[in-house]
mmCIF file of C-alpha atoms in Angstrom:
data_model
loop_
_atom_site.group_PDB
_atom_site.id
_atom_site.type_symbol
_atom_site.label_atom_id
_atom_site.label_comp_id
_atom_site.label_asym_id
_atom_site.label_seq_id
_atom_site.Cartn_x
_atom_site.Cartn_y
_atom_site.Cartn_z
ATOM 1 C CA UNK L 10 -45.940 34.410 130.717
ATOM 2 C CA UNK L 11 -43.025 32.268 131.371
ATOM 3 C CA UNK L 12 -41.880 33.372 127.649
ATOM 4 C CA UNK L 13 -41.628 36.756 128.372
ATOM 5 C CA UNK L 14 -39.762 35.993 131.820
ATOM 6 C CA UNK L 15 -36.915 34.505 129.567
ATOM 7 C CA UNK L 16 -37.244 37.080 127.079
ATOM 8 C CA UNK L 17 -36.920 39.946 129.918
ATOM 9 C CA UNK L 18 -33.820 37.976 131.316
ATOM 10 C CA UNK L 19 -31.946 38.840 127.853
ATOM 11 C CA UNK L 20 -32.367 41.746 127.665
ATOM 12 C CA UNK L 21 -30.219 44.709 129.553
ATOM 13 C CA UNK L 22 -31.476 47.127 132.261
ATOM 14 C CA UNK L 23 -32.456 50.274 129.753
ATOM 15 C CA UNK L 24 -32.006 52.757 132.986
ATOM 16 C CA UNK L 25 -28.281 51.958 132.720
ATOM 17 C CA UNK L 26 -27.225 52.537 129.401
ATOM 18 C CA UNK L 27 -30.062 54.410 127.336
ATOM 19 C CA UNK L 28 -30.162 58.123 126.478
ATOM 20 C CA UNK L 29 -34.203 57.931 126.207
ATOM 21 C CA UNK L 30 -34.478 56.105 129.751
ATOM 22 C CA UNK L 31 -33.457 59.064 131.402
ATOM 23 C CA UNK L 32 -34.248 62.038 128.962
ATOM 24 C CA UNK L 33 -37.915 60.996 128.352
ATOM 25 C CA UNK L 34 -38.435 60.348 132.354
ATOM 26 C CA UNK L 35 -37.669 64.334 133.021
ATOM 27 C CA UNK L 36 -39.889 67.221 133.503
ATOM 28 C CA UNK L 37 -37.628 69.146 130.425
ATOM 29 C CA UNK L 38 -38.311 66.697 128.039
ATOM 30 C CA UNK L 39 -42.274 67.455 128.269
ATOM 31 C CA UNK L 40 -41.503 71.179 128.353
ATOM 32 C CA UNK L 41 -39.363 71.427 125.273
ATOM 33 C CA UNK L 42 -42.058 69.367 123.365
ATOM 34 C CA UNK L 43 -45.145 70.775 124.362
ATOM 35 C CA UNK L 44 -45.935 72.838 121.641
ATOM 36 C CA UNK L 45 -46.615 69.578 119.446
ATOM 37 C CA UNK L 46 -49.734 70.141 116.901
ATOM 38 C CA UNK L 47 -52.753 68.135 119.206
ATOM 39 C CA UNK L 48 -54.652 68.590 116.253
ATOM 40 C CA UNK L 49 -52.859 67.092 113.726
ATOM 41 C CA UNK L 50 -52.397 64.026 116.028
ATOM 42 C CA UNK L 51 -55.911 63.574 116.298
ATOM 43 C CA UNK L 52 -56.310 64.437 112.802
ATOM 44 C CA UNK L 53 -54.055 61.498 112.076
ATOM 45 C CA UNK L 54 -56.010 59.474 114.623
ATOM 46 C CA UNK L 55 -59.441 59.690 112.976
ATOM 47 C CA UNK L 56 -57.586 59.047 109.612
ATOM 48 C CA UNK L 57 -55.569 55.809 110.964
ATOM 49 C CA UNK L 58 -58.775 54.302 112.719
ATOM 50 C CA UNK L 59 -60.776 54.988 109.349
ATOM 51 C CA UNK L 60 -58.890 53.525 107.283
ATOM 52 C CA UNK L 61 -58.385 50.628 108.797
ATOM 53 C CA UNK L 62 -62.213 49.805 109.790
ATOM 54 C CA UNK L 63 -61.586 49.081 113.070
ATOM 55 C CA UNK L 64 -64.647 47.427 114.805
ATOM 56 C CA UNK L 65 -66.465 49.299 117.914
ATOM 57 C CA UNK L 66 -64.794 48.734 121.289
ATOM 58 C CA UNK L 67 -61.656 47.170 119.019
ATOM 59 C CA UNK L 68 -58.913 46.722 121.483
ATOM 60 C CA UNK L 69 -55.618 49.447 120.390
ATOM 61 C CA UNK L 70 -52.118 49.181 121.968
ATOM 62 C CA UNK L 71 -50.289 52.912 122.051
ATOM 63 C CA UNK L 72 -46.883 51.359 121.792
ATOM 64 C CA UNK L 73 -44.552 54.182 123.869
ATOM 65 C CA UNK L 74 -47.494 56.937 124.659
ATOM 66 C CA UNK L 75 -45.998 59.143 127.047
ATOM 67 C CA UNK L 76 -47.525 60.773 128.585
ATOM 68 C CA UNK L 77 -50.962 59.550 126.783
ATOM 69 C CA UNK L 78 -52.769 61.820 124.716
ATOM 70 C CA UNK L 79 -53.553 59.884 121.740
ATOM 71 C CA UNK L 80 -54.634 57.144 124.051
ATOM 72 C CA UNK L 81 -56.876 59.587 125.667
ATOM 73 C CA UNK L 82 -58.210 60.682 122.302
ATOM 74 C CA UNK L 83 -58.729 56.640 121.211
ATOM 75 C CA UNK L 84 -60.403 56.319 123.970
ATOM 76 C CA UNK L 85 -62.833 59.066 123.136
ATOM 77 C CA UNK L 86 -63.172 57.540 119.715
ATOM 78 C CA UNK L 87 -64.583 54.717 121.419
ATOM 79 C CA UNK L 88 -62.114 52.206 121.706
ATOM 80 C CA UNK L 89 -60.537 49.409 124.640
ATOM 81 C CA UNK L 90 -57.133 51.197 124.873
ATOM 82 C CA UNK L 91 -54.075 50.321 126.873
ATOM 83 C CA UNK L 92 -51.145 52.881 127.011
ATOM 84 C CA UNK L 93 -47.544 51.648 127.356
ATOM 85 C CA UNK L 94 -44.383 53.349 127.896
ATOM 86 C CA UNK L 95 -41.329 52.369 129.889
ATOM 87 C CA UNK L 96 -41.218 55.811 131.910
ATOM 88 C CA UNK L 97 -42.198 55.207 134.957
ATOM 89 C CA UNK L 98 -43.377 59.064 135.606
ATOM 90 C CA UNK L 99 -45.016 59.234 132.183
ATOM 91 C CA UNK L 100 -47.021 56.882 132.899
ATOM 92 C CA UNK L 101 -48.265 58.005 136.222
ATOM 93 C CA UNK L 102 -49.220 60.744 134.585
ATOM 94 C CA UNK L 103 -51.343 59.296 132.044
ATOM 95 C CA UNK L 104 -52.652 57.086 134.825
ATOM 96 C CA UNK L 105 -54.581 59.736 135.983
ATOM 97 C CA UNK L 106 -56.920 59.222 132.606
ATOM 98 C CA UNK L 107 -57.363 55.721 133.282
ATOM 99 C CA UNK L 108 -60.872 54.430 132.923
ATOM 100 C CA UNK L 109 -62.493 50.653 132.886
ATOM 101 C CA UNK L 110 -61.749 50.864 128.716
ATOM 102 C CA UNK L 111 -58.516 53.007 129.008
ATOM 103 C CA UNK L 112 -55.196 51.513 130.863
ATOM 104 C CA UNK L 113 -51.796 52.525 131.039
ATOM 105 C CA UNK L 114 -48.804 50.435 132.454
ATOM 106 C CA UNK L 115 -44.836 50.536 132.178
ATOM 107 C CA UNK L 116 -43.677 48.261 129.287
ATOM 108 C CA UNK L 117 -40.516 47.061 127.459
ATOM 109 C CA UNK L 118 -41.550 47.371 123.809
ATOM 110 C CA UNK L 119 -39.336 44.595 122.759
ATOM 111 C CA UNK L 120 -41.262 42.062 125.237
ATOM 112 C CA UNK L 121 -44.596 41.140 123.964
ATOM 113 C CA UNK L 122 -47.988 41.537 125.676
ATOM 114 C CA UNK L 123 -50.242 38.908 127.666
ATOM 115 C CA UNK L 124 -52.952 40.364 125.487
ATOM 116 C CA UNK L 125 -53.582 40.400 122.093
ATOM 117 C CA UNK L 126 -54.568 43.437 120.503
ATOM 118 C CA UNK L 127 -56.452 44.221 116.537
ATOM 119 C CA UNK L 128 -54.384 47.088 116.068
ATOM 120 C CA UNK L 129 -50.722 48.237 117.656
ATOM 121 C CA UNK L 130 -49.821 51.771 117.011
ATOM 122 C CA UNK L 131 -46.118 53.050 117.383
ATOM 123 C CA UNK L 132 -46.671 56.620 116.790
ATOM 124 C CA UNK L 133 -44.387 59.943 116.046
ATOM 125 C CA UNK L 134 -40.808 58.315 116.143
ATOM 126 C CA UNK L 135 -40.970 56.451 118.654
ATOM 127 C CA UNK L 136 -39.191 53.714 117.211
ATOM 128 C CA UNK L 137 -34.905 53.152 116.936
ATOM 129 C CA UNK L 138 -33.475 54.428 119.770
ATOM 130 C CA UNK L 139 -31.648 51.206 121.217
ATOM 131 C CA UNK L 140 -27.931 50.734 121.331
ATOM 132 C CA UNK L 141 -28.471 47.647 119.656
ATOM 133 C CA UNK L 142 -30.234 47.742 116.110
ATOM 134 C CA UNK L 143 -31.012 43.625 116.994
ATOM 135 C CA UNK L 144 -33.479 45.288 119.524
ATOM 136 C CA UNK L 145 -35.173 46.974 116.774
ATOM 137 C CA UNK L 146 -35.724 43.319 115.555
ATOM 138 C CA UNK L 147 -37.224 42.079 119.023
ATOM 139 C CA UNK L 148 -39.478 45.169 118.459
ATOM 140 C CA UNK L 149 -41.197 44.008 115.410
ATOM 141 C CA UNK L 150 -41.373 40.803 116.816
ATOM 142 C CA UNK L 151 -43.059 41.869 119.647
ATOM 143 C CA UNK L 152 -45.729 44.081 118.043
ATOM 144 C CA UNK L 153 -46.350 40.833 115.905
ATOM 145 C CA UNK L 154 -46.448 38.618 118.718
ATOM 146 C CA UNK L 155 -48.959 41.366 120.258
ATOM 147 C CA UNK L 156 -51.553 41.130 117.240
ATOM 148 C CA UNK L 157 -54.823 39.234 116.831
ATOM 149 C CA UNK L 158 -55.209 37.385 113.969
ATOM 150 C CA UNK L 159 -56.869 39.946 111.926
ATOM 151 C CA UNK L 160 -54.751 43.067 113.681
ATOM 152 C CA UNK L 161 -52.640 45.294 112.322
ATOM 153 C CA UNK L 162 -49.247 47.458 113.162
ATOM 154 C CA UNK L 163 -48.877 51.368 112.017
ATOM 155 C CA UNK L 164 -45.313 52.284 112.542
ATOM 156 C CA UNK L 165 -44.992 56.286 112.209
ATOM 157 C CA UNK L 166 -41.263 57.077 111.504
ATOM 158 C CA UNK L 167 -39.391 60.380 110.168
ATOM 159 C CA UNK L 168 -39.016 60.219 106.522
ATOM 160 C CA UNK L 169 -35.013 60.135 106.899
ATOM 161 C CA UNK L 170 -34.461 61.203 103.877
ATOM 162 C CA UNK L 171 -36.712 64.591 104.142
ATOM 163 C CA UNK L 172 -35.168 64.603 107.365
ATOM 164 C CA UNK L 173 -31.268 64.658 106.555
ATOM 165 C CA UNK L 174 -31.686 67.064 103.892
ATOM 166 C CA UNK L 175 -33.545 69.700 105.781
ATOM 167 C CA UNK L 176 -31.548 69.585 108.918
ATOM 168 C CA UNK L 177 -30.785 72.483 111.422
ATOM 169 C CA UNK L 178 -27.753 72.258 112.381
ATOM 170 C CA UNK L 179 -28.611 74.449 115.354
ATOM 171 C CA UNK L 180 -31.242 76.225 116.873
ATOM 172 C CA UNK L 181 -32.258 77.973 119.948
ATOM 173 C CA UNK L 182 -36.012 77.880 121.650
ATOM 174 C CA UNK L 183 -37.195 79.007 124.353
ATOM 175 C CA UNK L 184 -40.138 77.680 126.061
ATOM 176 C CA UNK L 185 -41.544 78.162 129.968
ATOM 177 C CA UNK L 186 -38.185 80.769 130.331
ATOM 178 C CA UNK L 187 -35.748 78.095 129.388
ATOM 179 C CA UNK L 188 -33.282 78.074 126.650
ATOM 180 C CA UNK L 189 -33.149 75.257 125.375
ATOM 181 C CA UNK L 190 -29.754 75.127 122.752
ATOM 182 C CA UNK L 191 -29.991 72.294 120.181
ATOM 183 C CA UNK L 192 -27.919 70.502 118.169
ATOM 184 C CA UNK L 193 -28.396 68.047 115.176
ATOM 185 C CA UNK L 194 -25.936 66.152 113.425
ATOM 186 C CA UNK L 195 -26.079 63.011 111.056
ATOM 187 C CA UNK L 196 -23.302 60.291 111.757
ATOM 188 C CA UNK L 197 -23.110 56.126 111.699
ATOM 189 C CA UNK L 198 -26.641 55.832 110.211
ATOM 190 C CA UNK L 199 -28.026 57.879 113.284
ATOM 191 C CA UNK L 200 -29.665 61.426 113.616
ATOM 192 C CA UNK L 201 -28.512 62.901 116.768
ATOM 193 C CA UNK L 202 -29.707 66.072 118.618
ATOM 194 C CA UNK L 203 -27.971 67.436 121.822
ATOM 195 C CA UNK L 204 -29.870 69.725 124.072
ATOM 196 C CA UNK L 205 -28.110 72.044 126.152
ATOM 197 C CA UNK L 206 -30.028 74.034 128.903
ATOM 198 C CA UNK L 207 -30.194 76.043 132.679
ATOM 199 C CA UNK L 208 -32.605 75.990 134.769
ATOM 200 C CA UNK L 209 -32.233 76.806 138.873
ATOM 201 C CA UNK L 210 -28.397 77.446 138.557
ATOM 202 C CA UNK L 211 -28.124 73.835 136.700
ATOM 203 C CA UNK L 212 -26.752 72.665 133.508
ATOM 204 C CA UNK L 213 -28.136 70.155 131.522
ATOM 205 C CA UNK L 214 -26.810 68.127 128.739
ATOM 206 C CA UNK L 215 -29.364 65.251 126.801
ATOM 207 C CA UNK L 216 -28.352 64.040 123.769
ATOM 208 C CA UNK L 217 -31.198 62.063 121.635
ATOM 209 C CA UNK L 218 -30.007 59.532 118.751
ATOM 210 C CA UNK L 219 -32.650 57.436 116.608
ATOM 211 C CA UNK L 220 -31.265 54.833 114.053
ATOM 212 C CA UNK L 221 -31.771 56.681 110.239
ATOM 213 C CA UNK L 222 -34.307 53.936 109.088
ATOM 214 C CA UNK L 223 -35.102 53.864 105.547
ATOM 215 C CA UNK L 224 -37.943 52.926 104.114
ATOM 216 C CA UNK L 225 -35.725 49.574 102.336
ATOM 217 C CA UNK L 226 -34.410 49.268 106.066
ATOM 218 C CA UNK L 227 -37.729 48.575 107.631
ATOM 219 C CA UNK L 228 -38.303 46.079 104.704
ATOM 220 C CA UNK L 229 -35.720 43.742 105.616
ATOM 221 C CA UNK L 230 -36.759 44.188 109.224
ATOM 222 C CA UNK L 231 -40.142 43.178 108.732
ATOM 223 C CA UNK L 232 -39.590 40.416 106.486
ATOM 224 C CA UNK L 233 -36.733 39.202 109.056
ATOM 225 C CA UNK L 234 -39.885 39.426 111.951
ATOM 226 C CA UNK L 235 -42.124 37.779 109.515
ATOM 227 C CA UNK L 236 -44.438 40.537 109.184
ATOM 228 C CA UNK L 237 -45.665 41.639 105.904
ATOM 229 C CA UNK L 238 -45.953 45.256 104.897
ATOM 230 C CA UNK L 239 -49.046 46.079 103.767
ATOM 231 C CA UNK L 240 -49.057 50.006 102.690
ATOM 232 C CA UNK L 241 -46.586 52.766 102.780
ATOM 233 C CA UNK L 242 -47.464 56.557 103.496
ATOM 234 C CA UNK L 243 -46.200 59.658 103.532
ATOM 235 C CA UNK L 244 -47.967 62.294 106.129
ATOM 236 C CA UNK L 245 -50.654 61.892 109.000
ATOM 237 C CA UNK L 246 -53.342 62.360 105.725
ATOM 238 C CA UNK L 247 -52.436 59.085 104.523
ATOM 239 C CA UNK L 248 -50.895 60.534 101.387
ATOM 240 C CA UNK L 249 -48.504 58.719 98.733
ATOM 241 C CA UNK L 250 -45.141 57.964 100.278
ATOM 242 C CA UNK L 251 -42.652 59.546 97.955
ATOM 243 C CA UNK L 252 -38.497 59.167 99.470
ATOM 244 C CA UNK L 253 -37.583 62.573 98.721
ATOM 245 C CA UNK L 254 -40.511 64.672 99.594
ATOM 246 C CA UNK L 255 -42.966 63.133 102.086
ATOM 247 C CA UNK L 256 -42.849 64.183 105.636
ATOM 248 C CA UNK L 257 -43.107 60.675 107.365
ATOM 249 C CA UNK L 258 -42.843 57.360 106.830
ATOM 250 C CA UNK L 259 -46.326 55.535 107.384
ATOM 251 C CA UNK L 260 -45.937 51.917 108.129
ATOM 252 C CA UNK L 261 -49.347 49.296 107.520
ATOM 253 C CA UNK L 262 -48.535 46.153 108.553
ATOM 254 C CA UNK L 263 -49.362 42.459 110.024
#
């Protein structure tokens, strides 16, 4: 405990100077993405806990879960599930789920847990967003940290590459009566997307920026955290990875 004390000294208050600490803690942010596939998630669930045999009542980490619905769904599977996320109101939200085998608490992702868990999942991009990439590192670190001795790490990324190539430069969607006018760009080995909206005589202005990891840039992260990468796919069917075409980047690690 006293470890992660130290560690939590070094590193920076993320409400001050990170795009995702404010965006993600809004009421728009959950609006604009609520039309995600809930199917295909669990889809990719059923497939991830498969594949990896996980025993009955394993423990699983959701490593930034929002608002919680995979946990949820994990939970139904019939696993020990915590749910971690550093907003604050995301996480009261998935709170309301809670149940003696399904928890949910704020968390730092680059501080590791008390606990130890046989499998970590960081799911749907929810990786790259600090400032710093050396937090990226203290990620990794963390998840590995995090792991029983026979657990293992899934990292689901964007396949950059797909990504880049098929861009939209800009788009306009509408959801709940907002317009919600959007913006992507690639610069400095990051994918931005600014989000323009009214709502109640307001503007609005979020901008959201993930480091472009390649697959070779996770690599040298991993072997820099000590972690060895086990298998490599490329959609939520556990498919070949191939750089140009694949959808995501699957990451199987420990």
């Amino acid at each position: 405990m006293s470890e992660n004390k130290n560690l939590k000294s070094q590193i920076p208050n993320l409400k001050s100077e990170n795009w995702f600490a404010s965006w993600f803690d809004t009421p728009y942010y959950h609006i604009l993405y609520k039309e995600r596939n809930y199917r295909e998630a669990q889809i990719f669930m059923d497939n991830l806990t498969h594949y990896l045999n996980l025993p009955e009542k394993a423990k699983v980490l959701d490593l930034a879960c929002g608002k919680g619905r995979h946990a949820i769904y994990l939970n139904q599977l019939g696993f020990e599930v915590t749910g971690a996320d550093l907003s604050e109101n995301s996480i009261a939200i998935a709170s309301k789920n809670s149940n003696d085998t399904l928890h949910f608490q704020v968390h730092d992702m680059r501080l590791p847990f008390d606990d130890k868990f046989d499998a970590i999942f960081n799911l749907f991009t929810s990786f790259g967003y600090f400032e710093n990439d050396d937090d990226n590192l203290k990620t990794l670190i963390a998840m590995k940290e995090s792991l029983s001795e026979y657990g293992f790490g899934v990292i689901d990324f964007m396949n950059v590459n797909q990504v880049i190539a098929n861009l939209i430069p800009e788009e306009l969607k509408t959801v709940d009566g907002i317009d919600f006018h959007i913006k992507r760009y690639y610069i400095d080995d990051h994918i931005y997307k600014e989000i323009d909206f009214k709502d109640n005589g307001n503007d609005f202005h979020y901008v959201e920026k993930v480091r472009a990891l390649t697959l070779q840039d996770f690599t040298e992260l991993m072997e820099q955290a000590g972690i060895y990468l086990l298998e490599v796919f490329g959609d939520y069917k556990l498919k070949k990875f191939h750089k140009t075409d694949s959808e995501r980047l699957i990451l199987f690690f420990k």
